[in-house]
PDB file of C-alpha atoms in Angstrom:
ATOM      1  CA  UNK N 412       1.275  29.230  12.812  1.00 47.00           C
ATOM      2  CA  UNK N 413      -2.595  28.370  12.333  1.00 51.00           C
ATOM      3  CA  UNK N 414      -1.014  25.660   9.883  1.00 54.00           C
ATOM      4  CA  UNK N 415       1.075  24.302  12.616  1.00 58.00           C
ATOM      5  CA  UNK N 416      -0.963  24.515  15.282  1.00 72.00           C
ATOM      6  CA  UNK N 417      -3.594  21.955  13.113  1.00 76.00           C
ATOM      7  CA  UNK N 418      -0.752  19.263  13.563  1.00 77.00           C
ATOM      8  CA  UNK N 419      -1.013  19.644  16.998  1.00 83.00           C
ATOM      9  CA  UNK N 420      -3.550  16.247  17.484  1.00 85.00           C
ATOM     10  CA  UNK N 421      -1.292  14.286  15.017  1.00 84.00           C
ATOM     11  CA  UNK N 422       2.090  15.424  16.976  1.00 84.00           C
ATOM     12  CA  UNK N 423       0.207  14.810  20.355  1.00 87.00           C
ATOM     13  CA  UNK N 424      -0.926  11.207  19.401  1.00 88.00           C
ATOM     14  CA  UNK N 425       2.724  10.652  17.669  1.00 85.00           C
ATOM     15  CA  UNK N 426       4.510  11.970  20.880  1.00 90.00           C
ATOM     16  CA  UNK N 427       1.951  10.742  23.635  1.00 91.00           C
ATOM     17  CA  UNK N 428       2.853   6.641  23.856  1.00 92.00           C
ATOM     18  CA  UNK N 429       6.767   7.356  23.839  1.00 92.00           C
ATOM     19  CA  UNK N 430       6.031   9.545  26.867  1.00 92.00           C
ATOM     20  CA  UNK N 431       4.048   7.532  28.728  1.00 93.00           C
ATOM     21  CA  UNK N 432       6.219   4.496  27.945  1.00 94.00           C
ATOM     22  CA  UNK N 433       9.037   6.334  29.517  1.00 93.00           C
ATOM     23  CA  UNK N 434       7.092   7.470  32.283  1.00 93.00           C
ATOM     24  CA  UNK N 435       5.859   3.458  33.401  1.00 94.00           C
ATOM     25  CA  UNK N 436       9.196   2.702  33.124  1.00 93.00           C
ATOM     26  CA  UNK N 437      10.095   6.081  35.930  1.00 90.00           C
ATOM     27  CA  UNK N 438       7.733   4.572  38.227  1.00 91.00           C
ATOM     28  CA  UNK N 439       8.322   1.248  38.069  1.00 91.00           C
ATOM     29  CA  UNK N 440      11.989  -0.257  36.490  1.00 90.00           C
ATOM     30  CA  UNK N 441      14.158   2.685  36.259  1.00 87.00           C
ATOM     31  CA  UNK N 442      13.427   4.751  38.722  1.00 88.00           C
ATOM     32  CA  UNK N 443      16.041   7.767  37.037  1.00 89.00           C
ATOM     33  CA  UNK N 444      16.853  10.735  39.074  1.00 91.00           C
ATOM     34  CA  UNK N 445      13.673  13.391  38.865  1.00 91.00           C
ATOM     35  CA  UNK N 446      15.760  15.912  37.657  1.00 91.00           C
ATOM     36  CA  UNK N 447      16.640  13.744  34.676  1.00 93.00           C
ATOM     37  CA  UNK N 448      13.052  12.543  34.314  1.00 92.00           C
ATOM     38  CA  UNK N 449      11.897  15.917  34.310  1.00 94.00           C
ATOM     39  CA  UNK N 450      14.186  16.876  31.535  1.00 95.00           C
ATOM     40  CA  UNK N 451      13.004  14.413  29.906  1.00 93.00           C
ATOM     41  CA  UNK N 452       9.447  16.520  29.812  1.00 94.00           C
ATOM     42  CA  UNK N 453      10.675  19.175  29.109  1.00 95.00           C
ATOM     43  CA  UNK N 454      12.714  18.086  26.246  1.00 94.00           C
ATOM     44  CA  UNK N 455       9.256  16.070  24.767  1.00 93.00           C
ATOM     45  CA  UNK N 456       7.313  19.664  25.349  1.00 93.00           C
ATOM     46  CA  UNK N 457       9.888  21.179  22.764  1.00 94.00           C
ATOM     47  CA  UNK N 458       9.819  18.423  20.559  1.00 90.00           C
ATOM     48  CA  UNK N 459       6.105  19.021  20.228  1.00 90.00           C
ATOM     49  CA  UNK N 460       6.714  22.751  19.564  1.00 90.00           C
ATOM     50  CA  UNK N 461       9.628  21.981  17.171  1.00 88.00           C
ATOM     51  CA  UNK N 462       8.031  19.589  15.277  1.00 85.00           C
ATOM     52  CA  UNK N 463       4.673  22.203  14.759  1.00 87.00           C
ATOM     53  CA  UNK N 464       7.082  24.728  13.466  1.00 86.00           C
ATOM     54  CA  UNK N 465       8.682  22.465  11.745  1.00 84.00           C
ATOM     55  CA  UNK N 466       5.104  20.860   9.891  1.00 83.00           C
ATOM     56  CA  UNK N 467       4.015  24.626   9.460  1.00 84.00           C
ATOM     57  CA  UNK N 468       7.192  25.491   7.255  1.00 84.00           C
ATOM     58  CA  UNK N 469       6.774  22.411   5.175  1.00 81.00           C
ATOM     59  CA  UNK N 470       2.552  22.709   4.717  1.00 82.00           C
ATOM     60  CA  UNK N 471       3.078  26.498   3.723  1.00 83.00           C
ATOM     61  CA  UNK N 472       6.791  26.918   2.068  1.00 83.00           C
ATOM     62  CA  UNK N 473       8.882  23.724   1.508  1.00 82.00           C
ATOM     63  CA  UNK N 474       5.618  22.039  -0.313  1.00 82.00           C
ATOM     64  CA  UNK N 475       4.646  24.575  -2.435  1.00 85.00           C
ATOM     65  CA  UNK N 476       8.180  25.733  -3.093  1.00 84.00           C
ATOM     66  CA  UNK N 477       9.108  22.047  -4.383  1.00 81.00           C
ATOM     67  CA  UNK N 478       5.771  21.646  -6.356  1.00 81.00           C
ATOM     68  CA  UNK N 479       6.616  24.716  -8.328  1.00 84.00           C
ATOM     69  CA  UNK N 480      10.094  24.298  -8.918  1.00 82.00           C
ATOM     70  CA  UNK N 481       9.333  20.384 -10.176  1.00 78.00           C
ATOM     71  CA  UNK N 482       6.753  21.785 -12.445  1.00 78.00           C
ATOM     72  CA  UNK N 483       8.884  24.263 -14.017  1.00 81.00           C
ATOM     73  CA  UNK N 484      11.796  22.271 -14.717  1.00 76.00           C
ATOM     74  CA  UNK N 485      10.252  20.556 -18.326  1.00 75.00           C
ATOM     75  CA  UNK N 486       9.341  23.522 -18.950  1.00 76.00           C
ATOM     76  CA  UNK N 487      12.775  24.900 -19.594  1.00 73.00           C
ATOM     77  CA  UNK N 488      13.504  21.808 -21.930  1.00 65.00           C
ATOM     78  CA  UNK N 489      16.080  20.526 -20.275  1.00 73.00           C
ATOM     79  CA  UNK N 490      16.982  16.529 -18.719  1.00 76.00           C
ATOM     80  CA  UNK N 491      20.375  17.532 -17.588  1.00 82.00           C
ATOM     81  CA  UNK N 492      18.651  20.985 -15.435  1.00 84.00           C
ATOM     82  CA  UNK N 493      16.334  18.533 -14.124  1.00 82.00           C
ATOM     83  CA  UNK N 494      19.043  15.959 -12.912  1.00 85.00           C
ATOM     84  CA  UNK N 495      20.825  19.208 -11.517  1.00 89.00           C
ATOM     85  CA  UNK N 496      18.600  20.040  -9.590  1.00 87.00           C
ATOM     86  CA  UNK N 497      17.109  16.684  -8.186  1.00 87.00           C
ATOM     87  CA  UNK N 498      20.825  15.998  -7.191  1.00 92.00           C
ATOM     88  CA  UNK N 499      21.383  19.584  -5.942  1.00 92.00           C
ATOM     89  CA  UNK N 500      18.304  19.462  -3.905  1.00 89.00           C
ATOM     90  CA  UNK N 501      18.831  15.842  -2.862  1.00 90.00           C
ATOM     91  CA  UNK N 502      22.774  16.823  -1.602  1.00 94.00           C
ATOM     92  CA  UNK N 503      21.550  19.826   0.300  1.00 92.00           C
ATOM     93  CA  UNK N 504      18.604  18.537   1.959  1.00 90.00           C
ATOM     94  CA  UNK N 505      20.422  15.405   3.244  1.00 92.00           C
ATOM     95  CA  UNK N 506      23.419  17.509   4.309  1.00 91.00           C
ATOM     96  CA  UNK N 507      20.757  19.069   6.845  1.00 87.00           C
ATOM     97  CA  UNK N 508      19.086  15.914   7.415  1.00 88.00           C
ATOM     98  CA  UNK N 509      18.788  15.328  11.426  1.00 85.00           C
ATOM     99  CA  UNK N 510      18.601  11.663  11.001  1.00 87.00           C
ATOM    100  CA  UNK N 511      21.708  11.715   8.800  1.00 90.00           C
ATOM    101  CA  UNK N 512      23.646  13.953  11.430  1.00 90.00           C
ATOM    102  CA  UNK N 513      22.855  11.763  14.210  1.00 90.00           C
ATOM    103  CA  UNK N 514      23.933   8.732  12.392  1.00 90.00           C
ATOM    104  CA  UNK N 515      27.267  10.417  11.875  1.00 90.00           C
ATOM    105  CA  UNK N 516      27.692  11.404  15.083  1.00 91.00           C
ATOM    106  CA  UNK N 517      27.374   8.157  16.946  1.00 91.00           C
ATOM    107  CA  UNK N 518      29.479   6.755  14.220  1.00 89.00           C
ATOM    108  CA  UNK N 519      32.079   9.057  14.525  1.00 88.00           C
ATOM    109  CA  UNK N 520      32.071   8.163  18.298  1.00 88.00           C
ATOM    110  CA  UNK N 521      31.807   4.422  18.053  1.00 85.00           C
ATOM    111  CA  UNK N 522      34.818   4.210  15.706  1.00 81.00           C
ATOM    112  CA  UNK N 523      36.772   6.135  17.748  1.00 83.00           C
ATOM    113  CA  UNK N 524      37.471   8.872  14.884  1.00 80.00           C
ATOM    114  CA  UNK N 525      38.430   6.843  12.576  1.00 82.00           C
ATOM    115  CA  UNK N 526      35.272   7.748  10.308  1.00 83.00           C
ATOM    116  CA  UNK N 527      35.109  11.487   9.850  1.00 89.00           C
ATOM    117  CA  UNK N 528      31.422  12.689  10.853  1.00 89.00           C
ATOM    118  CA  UNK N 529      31.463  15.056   7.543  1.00 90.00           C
ATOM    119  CA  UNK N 530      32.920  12.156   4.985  1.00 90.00           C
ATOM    120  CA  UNK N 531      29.974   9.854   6.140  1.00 91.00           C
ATOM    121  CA  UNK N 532      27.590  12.766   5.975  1.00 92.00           C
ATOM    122  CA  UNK N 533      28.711  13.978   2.416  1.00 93.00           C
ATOM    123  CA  UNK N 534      28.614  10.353   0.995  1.00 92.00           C
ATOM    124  CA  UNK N 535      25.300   9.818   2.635  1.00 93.00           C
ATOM    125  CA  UNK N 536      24.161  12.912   0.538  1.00 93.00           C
ATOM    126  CA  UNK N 537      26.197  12.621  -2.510  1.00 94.00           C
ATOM    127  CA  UNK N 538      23.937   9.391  -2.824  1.00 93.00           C
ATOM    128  CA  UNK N 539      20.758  10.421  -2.571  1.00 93.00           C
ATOM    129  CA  UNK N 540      21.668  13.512  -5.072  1.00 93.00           C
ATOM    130  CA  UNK N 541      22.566  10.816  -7.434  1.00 93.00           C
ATOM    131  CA  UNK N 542      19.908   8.568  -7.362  1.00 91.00           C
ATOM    132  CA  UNK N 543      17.508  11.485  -6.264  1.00 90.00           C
ATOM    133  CA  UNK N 544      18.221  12.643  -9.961  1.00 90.00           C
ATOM    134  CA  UNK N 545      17.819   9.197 -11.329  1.00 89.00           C
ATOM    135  CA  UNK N 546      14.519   8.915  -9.919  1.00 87.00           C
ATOM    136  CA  UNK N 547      13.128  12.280 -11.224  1.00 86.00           C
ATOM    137  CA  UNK N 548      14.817  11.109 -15.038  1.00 86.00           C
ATOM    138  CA  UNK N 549      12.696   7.824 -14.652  1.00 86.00           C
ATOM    139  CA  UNK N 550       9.153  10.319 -14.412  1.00 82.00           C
ATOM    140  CA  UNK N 551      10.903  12.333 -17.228  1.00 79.00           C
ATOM    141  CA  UNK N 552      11.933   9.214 -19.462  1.00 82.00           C
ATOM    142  CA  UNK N 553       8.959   7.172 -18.439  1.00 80.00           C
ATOM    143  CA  UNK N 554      10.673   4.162 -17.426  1.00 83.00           C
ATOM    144  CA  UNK N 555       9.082   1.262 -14.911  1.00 83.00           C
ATOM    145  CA  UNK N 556      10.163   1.389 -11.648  1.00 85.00           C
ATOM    146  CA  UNK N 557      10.293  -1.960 -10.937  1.00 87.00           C
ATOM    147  CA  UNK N 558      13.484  -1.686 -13.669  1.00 87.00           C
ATOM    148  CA  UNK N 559      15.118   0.476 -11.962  1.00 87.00           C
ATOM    149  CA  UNK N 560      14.972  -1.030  -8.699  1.00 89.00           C
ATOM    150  CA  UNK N 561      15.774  -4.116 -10.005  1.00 91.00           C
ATOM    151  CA  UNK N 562      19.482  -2.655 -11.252  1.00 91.00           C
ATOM    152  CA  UNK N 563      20.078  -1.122  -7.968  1.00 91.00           C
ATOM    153  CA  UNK N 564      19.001  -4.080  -5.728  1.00 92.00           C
ATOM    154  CA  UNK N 565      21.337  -6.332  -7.213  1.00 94.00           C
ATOM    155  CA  UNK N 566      23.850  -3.801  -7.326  1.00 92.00           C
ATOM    156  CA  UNK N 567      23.540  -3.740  -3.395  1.00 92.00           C
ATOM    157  CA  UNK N 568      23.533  -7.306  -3.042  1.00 92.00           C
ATOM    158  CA  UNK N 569      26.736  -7.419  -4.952  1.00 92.00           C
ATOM    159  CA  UNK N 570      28.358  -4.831  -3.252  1.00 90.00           C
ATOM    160  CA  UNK N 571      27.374  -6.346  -0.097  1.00 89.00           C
ATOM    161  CA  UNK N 572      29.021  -9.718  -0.988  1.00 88.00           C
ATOM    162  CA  UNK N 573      32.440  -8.265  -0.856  1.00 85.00           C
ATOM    163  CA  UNK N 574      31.826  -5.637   1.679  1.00 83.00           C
ATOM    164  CA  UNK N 575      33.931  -5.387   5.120  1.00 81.00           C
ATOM    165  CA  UNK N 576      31.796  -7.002   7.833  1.00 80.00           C
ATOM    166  CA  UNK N 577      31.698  -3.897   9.322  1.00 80.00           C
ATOM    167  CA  UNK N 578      30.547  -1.990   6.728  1.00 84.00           C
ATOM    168  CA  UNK N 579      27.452  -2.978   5.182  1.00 86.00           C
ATOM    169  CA  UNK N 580      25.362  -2.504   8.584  1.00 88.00           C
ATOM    170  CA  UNK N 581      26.507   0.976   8.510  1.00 89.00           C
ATOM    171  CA  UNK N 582      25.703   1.625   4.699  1.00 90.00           C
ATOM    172  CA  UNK N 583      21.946  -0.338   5.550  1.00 92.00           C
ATOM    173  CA  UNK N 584      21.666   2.137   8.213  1.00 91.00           C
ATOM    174  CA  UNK N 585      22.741   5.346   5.980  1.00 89.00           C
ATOM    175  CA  UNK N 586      20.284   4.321   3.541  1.00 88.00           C
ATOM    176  CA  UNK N 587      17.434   3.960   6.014  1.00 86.00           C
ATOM    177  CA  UNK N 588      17.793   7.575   7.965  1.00 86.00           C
ATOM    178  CA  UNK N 589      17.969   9.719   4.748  1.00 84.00           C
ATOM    179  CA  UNK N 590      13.998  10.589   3.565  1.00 78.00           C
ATOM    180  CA  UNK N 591      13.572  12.134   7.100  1.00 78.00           C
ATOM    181  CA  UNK N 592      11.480  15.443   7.664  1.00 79.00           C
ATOM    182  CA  UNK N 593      13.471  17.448   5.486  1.00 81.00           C
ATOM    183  CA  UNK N 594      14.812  15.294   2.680  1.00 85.00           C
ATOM    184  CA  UNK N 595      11.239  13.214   2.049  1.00 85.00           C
ATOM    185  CA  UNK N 596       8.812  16.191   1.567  1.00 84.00           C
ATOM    186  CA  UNK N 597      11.596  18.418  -0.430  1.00 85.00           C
ATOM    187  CA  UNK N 598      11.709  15.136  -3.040  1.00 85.00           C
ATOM    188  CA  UNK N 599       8.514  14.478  -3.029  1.00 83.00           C
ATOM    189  CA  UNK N 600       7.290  18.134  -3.926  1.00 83.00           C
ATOM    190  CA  UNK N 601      10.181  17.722  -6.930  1.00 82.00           C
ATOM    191  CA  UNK N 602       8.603  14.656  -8.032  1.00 82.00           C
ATOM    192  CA  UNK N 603       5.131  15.807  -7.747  1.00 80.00           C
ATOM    193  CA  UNK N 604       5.351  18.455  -9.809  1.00 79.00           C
ATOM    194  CA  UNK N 605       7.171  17.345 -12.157  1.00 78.00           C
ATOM    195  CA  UNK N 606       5.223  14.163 -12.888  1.00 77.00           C
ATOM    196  CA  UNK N 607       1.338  16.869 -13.133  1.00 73.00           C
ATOM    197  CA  UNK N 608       2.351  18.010 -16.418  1.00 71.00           C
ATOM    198  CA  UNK N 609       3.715  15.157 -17.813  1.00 68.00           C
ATOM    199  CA  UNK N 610       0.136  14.503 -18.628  1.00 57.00           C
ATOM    200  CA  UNK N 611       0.388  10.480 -18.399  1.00 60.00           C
ATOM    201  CA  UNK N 612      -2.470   8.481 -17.190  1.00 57.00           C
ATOM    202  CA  UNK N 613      -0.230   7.701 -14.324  1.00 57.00           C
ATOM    203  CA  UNK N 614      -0.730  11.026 -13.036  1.00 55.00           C
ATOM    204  CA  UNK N 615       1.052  11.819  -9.717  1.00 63.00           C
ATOM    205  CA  UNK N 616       1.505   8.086  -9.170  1.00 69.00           C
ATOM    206  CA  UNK N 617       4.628   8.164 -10.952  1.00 70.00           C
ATOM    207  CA  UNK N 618       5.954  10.453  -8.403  1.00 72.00           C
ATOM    208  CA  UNK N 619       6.090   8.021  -5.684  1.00 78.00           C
ATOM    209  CA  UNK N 620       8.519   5.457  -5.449  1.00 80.00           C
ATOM    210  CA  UNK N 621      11.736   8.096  -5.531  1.00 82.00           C
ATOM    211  CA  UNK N 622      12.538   8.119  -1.417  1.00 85.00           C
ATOM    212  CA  UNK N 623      12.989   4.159  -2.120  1.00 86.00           C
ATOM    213  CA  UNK N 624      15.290   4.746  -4.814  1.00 87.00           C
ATOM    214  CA  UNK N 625      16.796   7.750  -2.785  1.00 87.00           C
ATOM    215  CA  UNK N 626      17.011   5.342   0.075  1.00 89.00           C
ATOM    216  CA  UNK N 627      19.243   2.832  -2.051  1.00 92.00           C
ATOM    217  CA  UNK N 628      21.673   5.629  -2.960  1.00 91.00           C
ATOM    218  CA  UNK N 629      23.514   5.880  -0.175  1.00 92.00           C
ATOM    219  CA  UNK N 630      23.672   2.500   0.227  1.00 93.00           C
ATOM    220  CA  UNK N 631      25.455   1.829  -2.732  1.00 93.00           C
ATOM    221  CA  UNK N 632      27.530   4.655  -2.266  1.00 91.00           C
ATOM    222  CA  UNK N 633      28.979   3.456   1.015  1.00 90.00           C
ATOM    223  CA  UNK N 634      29.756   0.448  -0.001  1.00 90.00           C
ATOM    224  CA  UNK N 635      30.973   1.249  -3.229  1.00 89.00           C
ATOM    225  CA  UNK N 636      33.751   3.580  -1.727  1.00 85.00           C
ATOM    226  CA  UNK N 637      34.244   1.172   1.448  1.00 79.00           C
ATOM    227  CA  UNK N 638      35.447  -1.638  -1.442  1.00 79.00           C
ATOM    228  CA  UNK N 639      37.295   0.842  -3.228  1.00 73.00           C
ATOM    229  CA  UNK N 640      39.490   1.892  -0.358  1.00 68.00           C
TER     230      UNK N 640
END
């Protein structure tokens, strides 16, 4: 807990403004019920809690975990292990994803049913799997990023051309909730181990740029099967 409880002036100046943006608005437009307002405390007292626990377990397990894991993979000689288990990790992790959940859920609501809160949920994560174990490949292979990106931007412009109107705000907004607190630190443990003993001159550099190309993986996804259907 000592690890979580270091967070604590981070969380507190993170958490502080929403509250007391909500709380000039009590006094002086909204005027809610107290009992709701006071919820509303108590509900931004256990946020603070959650999100220490939740800081703790990724300082002392997730991080490590991931670090080791990336590291290892090379090791065992094989590309195809290491896109296994960027896309395994990448599925998983979004699966669990609050962001990604929430999204579903107020989609699920707002079309009435008629898109299932698990089918946008498992495309949302059957993306960034894919392009989760693109990204690690790139460190592996060595290739630019700028490449890559360029491929899958123009992909999503293209796809977006001939995408229902309707669609391609929700597929920008599936792309933009997935590297949340689970997803982003899981990936970026993968990538940072694998890319320290690649001995490049690069160096951990090359790990970042993977939760942008994770971010583009749903997108493409979405829209992909929303043209197909």
């Amino acid at each position: 807990m000592h690890g979580g409880i270091a967070w604590l002036p981070e969380v507190l100046k993170a958490i502080a403004p929403l509250i007391a943006t909500v709380s000039v608005m009590q006094f002086t437009v909204v005027h809610a019920p107290l009992p709701q307002f006071v919820q509303f405390l108590v509900g931004s007292l256990l946020a603070v809690a959650g999100m220490l626990l939740l800081f703790a377990g990724i300082e002392h397990g997730i991080l490590p975990m991931g670090r080791f894991i990336g590291a290892e993979l090379p090791r065992k000689g094989s590309l195809w292990l290491i896109a296994a288990v960027a896309a395994a990790m990448g599925f998983v992790t979004t699966v669990a994803e609050p962001d990604v959940l929430i999204l579903a859920s107020q989609v699920q609501t707002a079309s009435g049913g008629s898109i299932r809160e698990t089918h946008l949920v498992y495309l949302v994560a059957a993306g960034v799997g894919l392009f989760a174990a693109a990204a690690l490949l790139r460190i592996a292979f060595g290739v630019a990023l700028n490449k890559l990106l360029a491929v899958a931007f123009v992909l999503v412009i293209v796809l977006s051309l001939f995408a229902a109107p309707e669609l391609a705000p929700l597929a920008y907004d599936a792309g933009s909730v997935t590297t949340g607190v689970l997803t982003a630190p899981v990936l970026l443990a993968l990538a940072l181990g694998l890319s320290a003993v690649l001995s490049r001159p690069s160096g951990a550099l090359d790990a970042f740029g993977l939760l942008g190309l994770a971010s583009l993986g749903p997108i493409i996804v979405v829209l992909l099967v929303g043209w197909l259907r």
